[in-house]
Tab-separated table of C-alpha atoms in Angstrom:
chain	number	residue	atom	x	y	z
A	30	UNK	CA	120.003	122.347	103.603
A	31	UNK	CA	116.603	121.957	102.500
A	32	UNK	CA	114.786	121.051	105.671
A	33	UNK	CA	110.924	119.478	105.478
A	34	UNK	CA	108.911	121.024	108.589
A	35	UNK	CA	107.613	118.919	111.990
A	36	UNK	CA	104.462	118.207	110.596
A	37	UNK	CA	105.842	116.555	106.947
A	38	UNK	CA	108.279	114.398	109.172
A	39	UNK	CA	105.283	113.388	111.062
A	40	UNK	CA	103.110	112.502	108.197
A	41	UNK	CA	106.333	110.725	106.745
A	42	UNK	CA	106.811	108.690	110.028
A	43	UNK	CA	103.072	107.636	110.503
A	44	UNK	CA	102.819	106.784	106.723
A	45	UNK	CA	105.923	104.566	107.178
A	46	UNK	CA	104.314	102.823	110.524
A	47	UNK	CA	101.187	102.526	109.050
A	48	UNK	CA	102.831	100.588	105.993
A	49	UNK	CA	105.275	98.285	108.343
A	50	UNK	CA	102.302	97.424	110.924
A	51	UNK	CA	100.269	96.647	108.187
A	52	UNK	CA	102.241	94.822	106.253
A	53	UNK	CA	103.802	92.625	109.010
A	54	UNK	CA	100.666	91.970	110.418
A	55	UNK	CA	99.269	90.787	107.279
A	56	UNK	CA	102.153	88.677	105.731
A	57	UNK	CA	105.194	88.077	108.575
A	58	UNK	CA	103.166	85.600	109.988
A	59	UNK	CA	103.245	83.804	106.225
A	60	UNK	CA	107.140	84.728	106.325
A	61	UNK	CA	107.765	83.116	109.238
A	62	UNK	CA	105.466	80.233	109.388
A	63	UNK	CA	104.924	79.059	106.307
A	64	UNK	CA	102.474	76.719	105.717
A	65	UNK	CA	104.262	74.399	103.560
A	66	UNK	CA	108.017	75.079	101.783
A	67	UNK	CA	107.361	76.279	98.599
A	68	UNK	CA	109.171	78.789	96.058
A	69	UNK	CA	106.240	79.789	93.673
A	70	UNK	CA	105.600	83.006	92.659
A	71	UNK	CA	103.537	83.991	96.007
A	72	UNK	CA	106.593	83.765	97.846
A	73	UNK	CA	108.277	86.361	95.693
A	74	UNK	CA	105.424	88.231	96.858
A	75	UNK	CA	105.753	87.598	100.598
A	76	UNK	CA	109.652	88.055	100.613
A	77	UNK	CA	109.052	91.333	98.373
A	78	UNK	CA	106.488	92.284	101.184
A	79	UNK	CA	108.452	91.469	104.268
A	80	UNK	CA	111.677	93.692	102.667
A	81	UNK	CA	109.121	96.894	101.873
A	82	UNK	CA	107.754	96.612	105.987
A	83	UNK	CA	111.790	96.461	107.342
A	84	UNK	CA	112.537	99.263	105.261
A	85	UNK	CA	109.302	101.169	106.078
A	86	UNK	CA	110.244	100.509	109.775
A	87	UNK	CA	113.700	101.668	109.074
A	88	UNK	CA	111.396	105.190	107.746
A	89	UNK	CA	110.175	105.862	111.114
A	90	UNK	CA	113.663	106.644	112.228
A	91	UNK	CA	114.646	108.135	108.924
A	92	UNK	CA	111.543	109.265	106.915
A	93	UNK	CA	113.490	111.729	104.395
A	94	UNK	CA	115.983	109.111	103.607
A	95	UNK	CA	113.612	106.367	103.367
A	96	UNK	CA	111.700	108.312	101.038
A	97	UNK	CA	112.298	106.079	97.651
A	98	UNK	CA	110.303	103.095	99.846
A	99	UNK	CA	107.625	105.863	99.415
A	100	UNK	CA	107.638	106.288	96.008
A	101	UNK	CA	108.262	102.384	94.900
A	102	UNK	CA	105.137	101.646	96.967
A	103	UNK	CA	103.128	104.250	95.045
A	104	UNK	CA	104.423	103.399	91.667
A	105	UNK	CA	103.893	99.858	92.057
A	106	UNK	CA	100.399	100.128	93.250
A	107	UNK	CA	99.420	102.436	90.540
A	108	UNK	CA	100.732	100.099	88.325
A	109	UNK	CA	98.932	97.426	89.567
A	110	UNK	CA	95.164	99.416	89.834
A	111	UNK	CA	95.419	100.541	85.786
A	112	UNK	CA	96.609	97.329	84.823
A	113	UNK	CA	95.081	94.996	86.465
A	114	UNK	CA	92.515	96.205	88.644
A	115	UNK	CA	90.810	98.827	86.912
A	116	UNK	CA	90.136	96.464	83.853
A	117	UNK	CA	89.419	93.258	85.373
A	118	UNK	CA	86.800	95.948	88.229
A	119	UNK	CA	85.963	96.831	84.570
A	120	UNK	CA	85.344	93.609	82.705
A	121	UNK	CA	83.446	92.325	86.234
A	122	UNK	CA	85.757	90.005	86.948
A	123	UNK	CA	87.358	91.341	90.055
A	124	UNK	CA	87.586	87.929	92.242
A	125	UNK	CA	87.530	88.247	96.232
A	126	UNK	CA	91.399	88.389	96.172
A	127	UNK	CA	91.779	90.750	93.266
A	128	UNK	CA	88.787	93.450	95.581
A	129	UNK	CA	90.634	93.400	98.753
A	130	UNK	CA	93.701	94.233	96.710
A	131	UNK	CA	92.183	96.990	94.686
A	132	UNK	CA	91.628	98.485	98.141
A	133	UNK	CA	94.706	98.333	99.563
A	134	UNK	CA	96.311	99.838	96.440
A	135	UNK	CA	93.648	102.497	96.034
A	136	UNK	CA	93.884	103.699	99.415
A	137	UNK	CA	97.973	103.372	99.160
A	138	UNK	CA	97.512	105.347	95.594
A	139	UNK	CA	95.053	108.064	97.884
A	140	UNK	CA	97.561	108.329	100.495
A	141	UNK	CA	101.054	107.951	99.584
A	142	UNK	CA	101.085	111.360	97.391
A	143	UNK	CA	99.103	112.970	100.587
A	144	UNK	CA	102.311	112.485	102.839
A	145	UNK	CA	105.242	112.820	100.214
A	146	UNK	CA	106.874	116.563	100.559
A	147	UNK	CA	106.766	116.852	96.539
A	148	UNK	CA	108.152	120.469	96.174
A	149	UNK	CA	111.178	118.624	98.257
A	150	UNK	CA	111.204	115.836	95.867
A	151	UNK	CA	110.839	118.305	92.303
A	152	UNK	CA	114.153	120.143	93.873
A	153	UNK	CA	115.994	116.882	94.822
A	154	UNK	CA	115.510	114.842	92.154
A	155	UNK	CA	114.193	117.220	89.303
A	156	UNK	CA	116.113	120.465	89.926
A	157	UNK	CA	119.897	119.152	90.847
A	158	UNK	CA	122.294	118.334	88.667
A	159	UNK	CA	122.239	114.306	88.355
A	160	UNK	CA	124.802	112.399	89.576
A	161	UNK	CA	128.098	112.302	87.395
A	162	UNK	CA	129.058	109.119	85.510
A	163	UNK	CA	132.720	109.208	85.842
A	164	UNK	CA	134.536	107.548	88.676
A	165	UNK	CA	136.973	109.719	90.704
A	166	UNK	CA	139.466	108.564	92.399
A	167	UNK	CA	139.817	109.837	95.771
A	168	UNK	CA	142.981	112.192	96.207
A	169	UNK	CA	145.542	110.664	97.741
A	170	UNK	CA	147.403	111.785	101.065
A	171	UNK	CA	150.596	112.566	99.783
């Protein structure tokens, strides 16, 4: 069993509170208030939001399994900072919005890979065999 020590688990667990406070703090409120009924693109956002804090809540209790939430939130936001941050930061024309959001992501980009247990990840993901692609039928009780 390939066990991550106290101190990973606690990392894990305070990354995943600080993303679900955070998060439903900022844009629950939005969630479950909504100003006006709507179904534009920034509620895509908000309902993509609201899912990543209940599953980074979810993390506290069960930061190894949880840690894909971990690594969708750090993909996404580097994503986001070399596409569109970096080059619009770049081009000066980083808007209010598109500031606060480069810091947020940058921060997320800074701390994310701090807390992840990556020689755990290498030998879970990189190392074993991948998962076959041929169904097996259980054995039945004969």
């Amino acid at each position: 069993m390939d066990q991550l020590s106290p101190i990973r688990l606690h990392l894990l667990r305070a990354m995943y509170a600080l993303m679900a406070i955070g998060l439903a703090i900022t844009f629950w409120p939005s969630i479950l208030m909504p100003s006006r009924l709507a179904t534009g693109p920034n509620t895509v956002v908000l309902a993509l939001l609201g899912a990543i804090s209940l599953l980074a809540a979810l993390g506290i209790r069960y930061p190894v399994k949880m840690i894909p939430v971990l690594l969708f939130e750090l993909t996404w936001k580097v994503i986001w900072v070399l596409a569109f941050g970096v080059p619009a930061w770049r081009a000066g024309e980083l808007d209010a919005y598109g500031s606060e959001t480069l810091v947020n992501c940058l921060m997320g980009v800074v701390l994310v890979p701090l807390v992840l247990p990556w020689g755990y990840l290498v030998r879970q993901f990189l190392l074993l065999p991948a998962d076959s692609w041929h169904f097996r039928r259980p054995k039945s009780a004969a």
